[in-house]
Amino acid sequence: MGDLVELLAALDVFSQGTDKTQIEQANSYLLDFQHSPEAWSTANVLLTSPDAPRAAKLFASQTFRSKVTYDLHQVDQANLPALRDTLISGLSSYRAGPKTIITQLSLALSGLSLQFPGWENAVQSMVDTFGRDPTAVPALLEFLTLLPEEITMNTRIPLTNEEYSVRSQVLISDNVERVMELLAMYIRADGVTLEVQNQVLRCLRSWILSGHVPVNALAESPLFPVIFEALASERLFDNAVDCLCDLIHETQEIDEDMPIIQLIVPRIMALRQKIATVRDDVEAAKGYARIFAEAGETYRMLLLQHTETFFPIVEGIGECSAHPDLDVVSITFPFWSRMARVIRTRQDVSPLFSNAYKTLMTVMVKHLYFLDPSEHSAQEMDDFREFRHNIGDTVKDCCVVLDTGNCLLAAYEMITSSLSKGEAATWQEVEAPMFAIRAMGGQFDPTDKTEVIPKILQLIPTLPNHPQIRYTSLLIISRYTEWIAIHPDYLQPQLQYVSSGFEETDQEIVGASVLALAFICKDCKRHLTDFLPTLHTFISTTGNQLKQVHRQEVYEAIGHVISAMQMEQAAQSLRTFALDLLTQIHAVTNSTTATQEDIQRTLDCLENLETLLNIVKSFGEDLPAACRNTCQEAWNVLDAYLARFGSDYQASERVTRVLRHGISFFGSACLPVAPSVISRMALAFESTGNPGYLWIAGKVIAQFGYEESLELRKTFLSTYETITQKMVEILSAKPANSVSGVLEDYVHVIMPLLDFAPDITFQSPAFLPMFKCCLASLTVVYTDLVMASLDIFRGIITHDCLNPSPEKPPPPKFPLYAAAIRSTIEQEGLAFLKCLLNGLMGDFPEEATSSVVTIFRFLCTLWPTQVLSWLPPILQDIPANVLSNDAKSKFLEDVTRFIHGSQYDKLKGSLLALDRAARKARERRRMERFEV
């Protein structure tokens, strides 16, 4: 009785409590309770007690469903009939509701019928029990609806493939005819309610989706015409649409299903007249669009093989595409896309399809007409802008069928036709086909010989000076720069048009001008090397007036032009632009009155320098003369900048991003400054804790770890000890999961140290605290960090210095390494093994399993006694709802046996079994979370 009181109190938390901790505790208690064998009897008490609260009854029904799915092995086979009768009795008692309890009990009965072969006539017995009482029919229909869904979709029920095949045959296939007759009777019964008719349609859909209903047999059923008749009822419409769409989808075997297809298609064609009548009813229009689109996609090959017969389906889809509501329109997009790809592969396609896609393109351009901002909210305008790109994709589908050149010409003629109207034309009439031209660029082959692109480019400067037209025109130029690169005679006029955009006050036009310039410089760079001085003048003057996001794109354009130059000329040009930026940074660094605006300007300069380096990439190992001294010069500026502003997070991020590209650019030329760079990174991290400094330190160590320079090795050691001490301080102040980024960069410093400097890694006093820091990384839910940390631990545990039987004499320092590792494992082994097992059963990514297996096997091989002493307390601390006591005992028993028998290769199987047991329990917890 005490347990029942505690259970009710936990349930009460959900209805009255708002404290998140209390709710989590209550949920944990309820889940643990559901796992217990006593839950069967308690659930029965709650379900049958008239005084139990509604939440308790719902919990009881959920418990039965959960227990049947996961814990049916707790019930003796002889007691399964009694359990079945209990559930049937419960469903009968709650036939009038609540609906949630009917659903849970129906699911429990479905799961039981699948696992209880002794219940041979489950469906018929349920029909006999509930089918004759009109008040019980809704409960029966719920069971019949959920039965095929549970059988086909509930993969958590523990059955073999053979058992599943046998029971699904008995429960579903053998009962199809009986259930279809029952549903036909109920949907036409005297006095039948709309709710029952809707249930019948949902049930029919469930059985169709199960794949066990022979669709041709359904054609002879009274249910077949009912589906179409139900479309005439507003309250049955949605379920009728769902049912019909799934029925159509199940008739994909064209030859086999032709008898029913010949019945379905004429009825669908007859629905076409309805499309125009529901123009103002968006939900109904969506329904008809779904029906026609599903028919079009399913019968694609019939449309091609017997076009004249089936083409009304395409015409119906076209009418849905022309609907004014774009949610209706979007339903048709997949059909047009897939159909276009099929047509592209065939030679003998009816001209009807070409006409359909021509009409479609005209319709899509109409949908592209820009909305009036005064009549729509900002969110609606944003949604429309995003949707225009979806329309653009359908325009590209038209290009697949009609040829891009023809579509471009059609759009061009739409523009000229609108312009011929003079002032009577709206700007939307001009801009919409321009947007279509922009979209077609994604389908256009720049090597095509076409006369329409020159016409479009010549037309652009003559268009009305409307902001949206100007904006779209600039984006058109951006899309066709590859064609312009092949036809450089058109380059100069486009540059002039783009350059004039920088004089506009509208920032969208300025942004589009910058984008167009960037694409021109990227694709036409070999024609623009003489244009670089103009870009230098531009960025030094007008560039200062641009927003930083636009200025950065200009530097990207500059980088593309530089990359097309001869190496010596490119090096000199890069030096010119880079020194301009470094000079500005140096000036602010040395200023005694630097303002926040000045500092922001340096951040922008660093971002632009990063952009340049990212585009140019590298000049190879043999640097041109212009670059040979630049590394030292640049580092002097950046080092001084960090000394003054390095405590600022944004400054640290910008400098380290430049350094990342600089290291790649200069390569081995960085060696003279490497000790200074690493030292600055270590000191900066010690004072700020900013992780970017660690990233650069790790990068430099990885690049120069093989060098024998004494100065460099000393720097490695001091950096290792400094950053580890700082990492310990950070972890003592903050939980590991709140500093995952710092930990990730830290372990990426340790990895190259372990590879290139094991003497430093193992022999330093920092080894033990480093081990602990990496151990903290295993508690963070972050795949990259966990995998990197496991790589470090695997490198330590499997190091050759621990090999008890080396094939040749080991290096003289190996005993020192081994002593350090053994001492650390003696101290931290329990915590280490606990992290490994908890991670394996918890949040480690699946790809971590291999590393965990390897580490565990080596731990058992090298520290067998300690592992057997560590495992019992570790397993004891794991909650039963995370890992069952049976699984714990089995794992400990297997590991003990394998260690004592030196069968270390078999440990993998034990770990994988542990992982499977934990995954199953985790899936159960996820599915069982209780909510009122």
Coordinates of N, CA, C and O in Angstrom, one line a residue, residues 474-572:
L474 N 21.6 42.6 -60.9 CA 22.9 42.4 -60.4 C 23.1 40.9 -60.1 O 24.2 40.3 -60.3
L475 N 22.1 40.3 -59.5 CA 22.2 38.8 -59.2 C 22.2 38.0 -60.5 O 22.8 36.9 -60.5
I476 N 21.5 38.5 -61.5 CA 21.6 37.8 -62.8 C 23.1 37.8 -63.3 O 23.6 36.8 -63.8
I477 N 23.7 38.9 -63.3 CA 25.1 39.0 -63.7 C 25.9 38.0 -62.9 O 26.8 37.3 -63.4
S478 N 25.7 37.9 -61.6 CA 26.4 37.0 -60.7 C 26.3 35.5 -61.2 O 27.2 34.8 -61.1
R479 N 25.1 35.2 -61.7 CA 24.8 33.8 -62.1 C 25.5 33.5 -63.5 O 25.7 32.3 -63.8
Y480 N 25.8 34.5 -64.3 CA 26.2 34.2 -65.7 C 27.7 34.6 -65.9 O 28.1 34.8 -67.0
T481 N 28.5 34.7 -64.8 CA 29.9 35.2 -64.9 C 30.7 34.1 -65.6 O 31.7 34.5 -66.3
E482 N 30.3 32.8 -65.5 CA 31.1 31.8 -66.2 C 31.0 32.0 -67.7 O 31.9 31.8 -68.5
W483 N 29.8 32.4 -68.2 CA 29.6 32.6 -69.6 C 30.3 33.9 -70.0 O 31.0 33.9 -71.1
I484 N 30.3 34.9 -69.2 CA 31.1 36.1 -69.5 C 32.6 35.9 -69.6 O 33.2 36.5 -70.4
A485 N 33.1 34.9 -68.8 CA 34.5 34.6 -68.8 C 34.9 34.0 -70.2 O 36.0 34.2 -70.7
I486 N 33.9 33.3 -70.8 CA 34.2 32.7 -72.1 C 34.0 33.8 -73.2 O 34.5 33.7 -74.3
H487 N 33.2 34.8 -72.9 CA 33.0 35.9 -73.8 C 33.4 37.2 -73.2 O 32.5 38.1 -72.8
P488 N 34.7 37.5 -73.1 CA 35.2 38.6 -72.3 C 34.8 40.0 -72.9 O 34.9 41.0 -72.3
D489 N 34.3 40.0 -74.2 CA 33.9 41.3 -74.8 C 32.7 41.9 -74.0 O 32.5 43.1 -74.0
Y490 N 32.0 41.0 -73.2 CA 30.9 41.5 -72.4 C 31.3 41.9 -71.0 O 30.5 42.3 -70.2
L491 N 32.6 41.7 -70.7 CA 33.0 41.9 -69.3 C 33.0 43.4 -68.9 O 32.5 43.7 -67.8
Q492 N 33.5 44.3 -69.7 CA 33.6 45.7 -69.3 C 32.3 46.3 -69.1 O 32.1 47.0 -68.0
P493 N 31.3 46.1 -69.9 CA 30.0 46.7 -69.6 C 29.4 46.2 -68.3 O 28.7 47.0 -67.6
Q494 N 29.6 44.9 -68.0 CA 29.1 44.4 -66.7 C 29.8 45.0 -65.5 O 29.2 45.3 -64.5
L495 N 31.1 45.2 -65.7 CA 31.9 45.9 -64.6 C 31.3 47.3 -64.3 O 31.2 47.7 -63.2
Q496 N 31.0 48.0 -65.4 CA 30.5 49.3 -65.3 C 29.2 49.3 -64.6 O 28.9 50.2 -63.7
Y497 N 28.3 48.4 -65.0 CA 27.0 48.4 -64.3 C 27.1 48.0 -62.8 O 26.4 48.6 -62.0
V498 N 28.0 47.0 -62.6 CA 28.2 46.6 -61.2 C 28.8 47.7 -60.4 O 28.4 48.0 -59.2
S499 N 29.8 48.4 -60.9 CA 30.4 49.5 -60.2 C 29.5 50.6 -59.8 O 29.6 51.2 -58.8
S500 N 28.5 50.9 -60.7 CA 27.6 51.9 -60.4 C 26.7 51.6 -59.3 O 26.1 52.5 -58.6
G501 N 26.6 50.3 -59.0 CA 25.7 49.9 -57.8 C 26.3 50.3 -56.5 O 25.6 50.5 -55.5
F502 N 27.6 50.6 -56.5 CA 28.3 51.0 -55.2 C 27.9 52.4 -54.8 O 28.1 52.9 -53.7
E503 N 27.4 53.2 -55.8 CA 27.0 54.5 -55.6 C 25.6 54.7 -55.0 O 25.1 55.8 -54.6
E504 N 24.8 53.5 -54.9 CA 23.5 53.6 -54.4 C 23.4 53.6 -52.9 O 24.4 53.2 -52.2
T505 N 22.4 54.2 -52.4 CA 22.2 54.2 -50.9 C 21.5 53.0 -50.4 O 21.6 52.7 -49.2
D506 N 20.8 52.3 -51.3 CA 20.1 51.1 -50.9 C 21.1 50.0 -50.6 O 21.9 49.5 -51.5
Q507 N 21.2 49.5 -49.4 CA 22.3 48.5 -49.0 C 22.1 47.2 -49.6 O 23.0 46.4 -49.8
E508 N 20.8 46.8 -50.0 CA 20.6 45.6 -50.7 C 21.3 45.6 -52.1 O 21.8 44.6 -52.6
I509 N 21.2 46.8 -52.8 CA 21.8 46.9 -54.1 C 23.3 46.9 -53.9 O 24.0 46.3 -54.7
V510 N 23.8 47.6 -52.9 CA 25.3 47.6 -52.7 C 25.7 46.2 -52.4 O 26.8 45.7 -53.0
G511 N 25.0 45.4 -51.6 CA 25.4 44.0 -51.3 C 25.3 43.2 -52.6 O 26.2 42.3 -52.8
A512 N 24.3 43.4 -53.4 CA 24.3 42.6 -54.7 C 25.4 43.0 -55.6 O 25.9 42.2 -56.4
S513 N 25.8 44.3 -55.6 CA 26.9 44.7 -56.4 C 28.2 44.1 -56.0 O 29.0 43.6 -56.8
V514 N 28.4 44.0 -54.7 CA 29.6 43.3 -54.1 C 29.6 41.8 -54.5 O 30.6 41.3 -54.9
L515 N 28.4 41.2 -54.4 CA 28.4 39.8 -54.8 C 28.7 39.6 -56.3 O 29.4 38.7 -56.6
A516 N 28.1 40.4 -57.1 CA 28.4 40.4 -58.5 C 29.9 40.6 -58.8 O 30.5 39.8 -59.6
L517 N 30.5 41.5 -58.1 CA 31.9 41.8 -58.3 C 32.8 40.6 -57.9 O 33.7 40.2 -58.6
A518 N 32.4 39.9 -56.8 CA 33.1 38.8 -56.3 C 33.0 37.6 -57.3 O 34.0 37.0 -57.6
F519 N 31.9 37.4 -57.9 CA 31.7 36.3 -58.9 C 32.5 36.7 -60.2 O 33.1 35.8 -60.9
I520 N 32.4 37.9 -60.6 CA 33.2 38.3 -61.8 C 34.6 38.1 -61.6 O 35.3 37.5 -62.5
C521 N 35.2 38.5 -60.4 CA 36.6 38.4 -60.2 C 37.0 36.9 -60.0 O 38.1 36.5 -60.4
K522 N 36.1 36.1 -59.5 CA 36.4 34.6 -59.4 C 36.4 33.9 -60.7 O 37.3 33.2 -61.0
D523 N 35.4 34.2 -61.5 CA 35.2 33.4 -62.8 C 36.0 34.1 -64.0 O 36.3 33.4 -64.9
C524 N 36.2 35.4 -63.9 CA 36.8 36.1 -65.0 C 38.2 36.6 -64.6 O 38.8 37.5 -65.2
K525 N 38.8 36.0 -63.6 CA 40.1 36.5 -63.0 C 41.2 36.6 -64.0 O 42.0 37.5 -63.9
R526 N 41.3 35.7 -64.9 CA 42.4 35.7 -65.9 C 42.3 36.9 -66.8 O 43.3 37.3 -67.5
H527 N 41.1 37.5 -66.9 CA 40.9 38.7 -67.8 C 41.1 40.0 -67.0 O 40.9 41.1 -67.5
L528 N 41.3 39.9 -65.7 CA 41.2 41.1 -64.8 C 42.5 41.4 -64.1 O 42.5 42.3 -63.2
T529 N 43.6 40.8 -64.5 CA 44.9 41.2 -63.8 C 45.2 42.6 -63.9 O 45.8 43.2 -63.0
D530 N 44.9 43.2 -65.0 CA 45.1 44.7 -65.2 C 44.1 45.5 -64.4 O 44.3 46.8 -64.3
F531 N 43.1 44.9 -63.9 CA 42.1 45.6 -63.2 C 42.4 45.8 -61.7 O 41.8 46.5 -61.0
L532 N 43.5 45.1 -61.2 CA 43.8 45.0 -59.8 C 44.1 46.4 -59.3 O 43.7 46.8 -58.2
P533 N 44.9 47.3 -60.0 CA 45.2 48.6 -59.4 C 43.9 49.4 -59.2 O 43.7 50.2 -58.2
T534 N 42.9 49.2 -60.1 CA 41.6 49.8 -59.9 C 40.9 49.3 -58.6 O 40.3 50.1 -57.8
L535 N 41.0 48.0 -58.4 CA 40.5 47.5 -57.1 C 41.2 48.0 -55.9 O 40.6 48.3 -54.9
H536 N 42.5 48.2 -56.0 CA 43.3 48.8 -54.9 C 42.8 50.2 -54.6 O 42.6 50.6 -53.4
T537 N 42.6 51.0 -55.6 CA 42.2 52.3 -55.4 C 40.7 52.3 -54.8 O 40.4 53.1 -53.9
F538 N 39.9 51.4 -55.4 CA 38.5 51.3 -54.9 C 38.5 50.9 -53.4 O 37.8 51.6 -52.6
I539 N 39.3 49.9 -53.0 CA 39.2 49.5 -51.6 C 39.8 50.5 -50.7 O 39.4 50.6 -49.5
S540 N 40.7 51.3 -51.2 CA 41.4 52.3 -50.4 C 40.5 53.6 -50.2 O 40.7 54.4 -49.3
T541 N 39.5 53.8 -51.1 CA 38.7 55.0 -51.0 C 37.2 54.6 -50.7 O 36.8 54.6 -49.6
T542 N 36.6 54.2 -51.8 CA 35.1 53.8 -51.6 C 35.0 52.7 -50.7 O 34.0 52.6 -49.9
G543 N 35.9 51.8 -50.6 CA 35.8 50.6 -49.7 C 35.7 51.0 -48.3 O 35.0 50.3 -47.5
N544 N 36.2 52.1 -47.9 CA 36.0 52.5 -46.5 C 34.6 52.9 -46.1 O 34.2 52.9 -44.9
Q545 N 33.8 53.2 -47.2 CA 32.4 53.5 -46.9 C 31.5 52.3 -46.9 O 30.3 52.4 -46.6
L546 N 32.0 51.1 -47.3 CA 31.2 49.9 -47.3 C 31.0 49.3 -45.9 O 31.9 49.5 -45.0
K547 N 30.0 48.6 -45.7 CA 29.9 47.7 -44.5 C 30.9 46.7 -44.6 O 31.4 46.3 -45.7
Q548 N 31.4 46.2 -43.4 CA 32.5 45.2 -43.4 C 32.1 44.0 -44.1 O 32.9 43.4 -44.8
V549 N 30.9 43.5 -44.0 CA 30.5 42.3 -44.8 C 30.7 42.4 -46.3 O 31.1 41.5 -47.0
H550 N 30.4 43.7 -46.8 CA 30.6 43.9 -48.2 C 32.1 44.1 -48.5 O 32.6 43.7 -49.6
R551 N 32.8 44.8 -47.6 CA 34.3 45.0 -47.8 C 35.0 43.7 -47.8 O 35.9 43.5 -48.7
Q552 N 34.6 42.8 -47.0 CA 35.2 41.4 -47.0 C 35.0 40.7 -48.3 O 35.9 40.1 -48.8
E553 N 33.8 40.9 -48.9 CA 33.6 40.2 -50.2 C 34.4 40.8 -51.3 O 34.8 40.2 -52.3
V554 N 34.7 42.1 -51.2 CA 35.6 42.8 -52.2 C 37.0 42.2 -52.0 O 37.7 41.9 -53.0
Y555 N 37.5 42.0 -50.8 CA 38.8 41.4 -50.6 C 38.8 39.9 -51.1 O 39.8 39.5 -51.6
E556 N 37.7 39.3 -51.0 CA 37.6 37.9 -51.7 C 37.8 38.1 -53.2 O 38.5 37.2 -53.8
A557 N 37.2 39.1 -53.8 CA 37.3 39.3 -55.2 C 38.8 39.6 -55.5 O 39.3 39.1 -56.5
I558 N 39.4 40.4 -54.7 CA 40.8 40.7 -54.9 C 41.7 39.5 -54.9 O 42.6 39.3 -55.7
G559 N 41.4 38.6 -53.9 CA 42.1 37.4 -53.8 C 42.0 36.5 -55.0 O 43.0 35.9 -55.4
H560 N 40.9 36.5 -55.6 CA 40.7 35.7 -56.8 C 41.6 36.2 -58.0 O 42.2 35.5 -58.7
V561 N 41.6 37.5 -58.1 CA 42.4 38.1 -59.2 C 43.9 37.9 -58.9 O 44.6 37.5 -59.8
I562 N 44.3 38.0 -57.7 CA 45.7 37.8 -57.4 C 46.1 36.3 -57.7 O 47.2 36.0 -58.2
S563 N 45.2 35.4 -57.4 CA 45.5 34.0 -57.6 C 45.6 33.6 -59.1 O 46.2 32.6 -59.4
A564 N 45.2 34.5 -60.0 CA 45.3 34.3 -61.4 C 46.6 34.8 -62.0 O 46.9 34.6 -63.2
M565 N 47.4 35.6 -61.2 CA 48.6 36.2 -61.7 C 49.8 35.3 -61.7 O 49.8 34.3 -61.1
Q566 N 50.8 35.7 -62.4 CA 52.1 35.1 -62.3 C 52.6 35.2 -60.9 O 52.4 36.1 -60.2
M567 N 53.4 34.2 -60.5 CA 53.7 34.1 -59.1 C 54.4 35.3 -58.5 O 54.0 35.8 -57.5
E568 N 55.4 35.8 -59.2 CA 56.1 37.0 -58.6 C 55.2 38.2 -58.6 O 55.2 38.9 -57.6
Q569 N 54.4 38.4 -59.6 CA 53.5 39.5 -59.6 C 52.4 39.3 -58.5 O 52.0 40.3 -57.8
A570 N 51.9 38.1 -58.4 CA 50.9 37.8 -57.4 C 51.5 38.0 -56.0 O 50.8 38.6 -55.1
A571 N 52.7 37.6 -55.8 CA 53.3 37.8 -54.4 C 53.4 39.3 -54.1 O 53.2 39.7 -53.0
Q572 N 53.9 40.1 -55.1 CA 54.0 41.5 -54.8 C 52.7 42.1 -54.6 O 52.5 43.0 -53.7

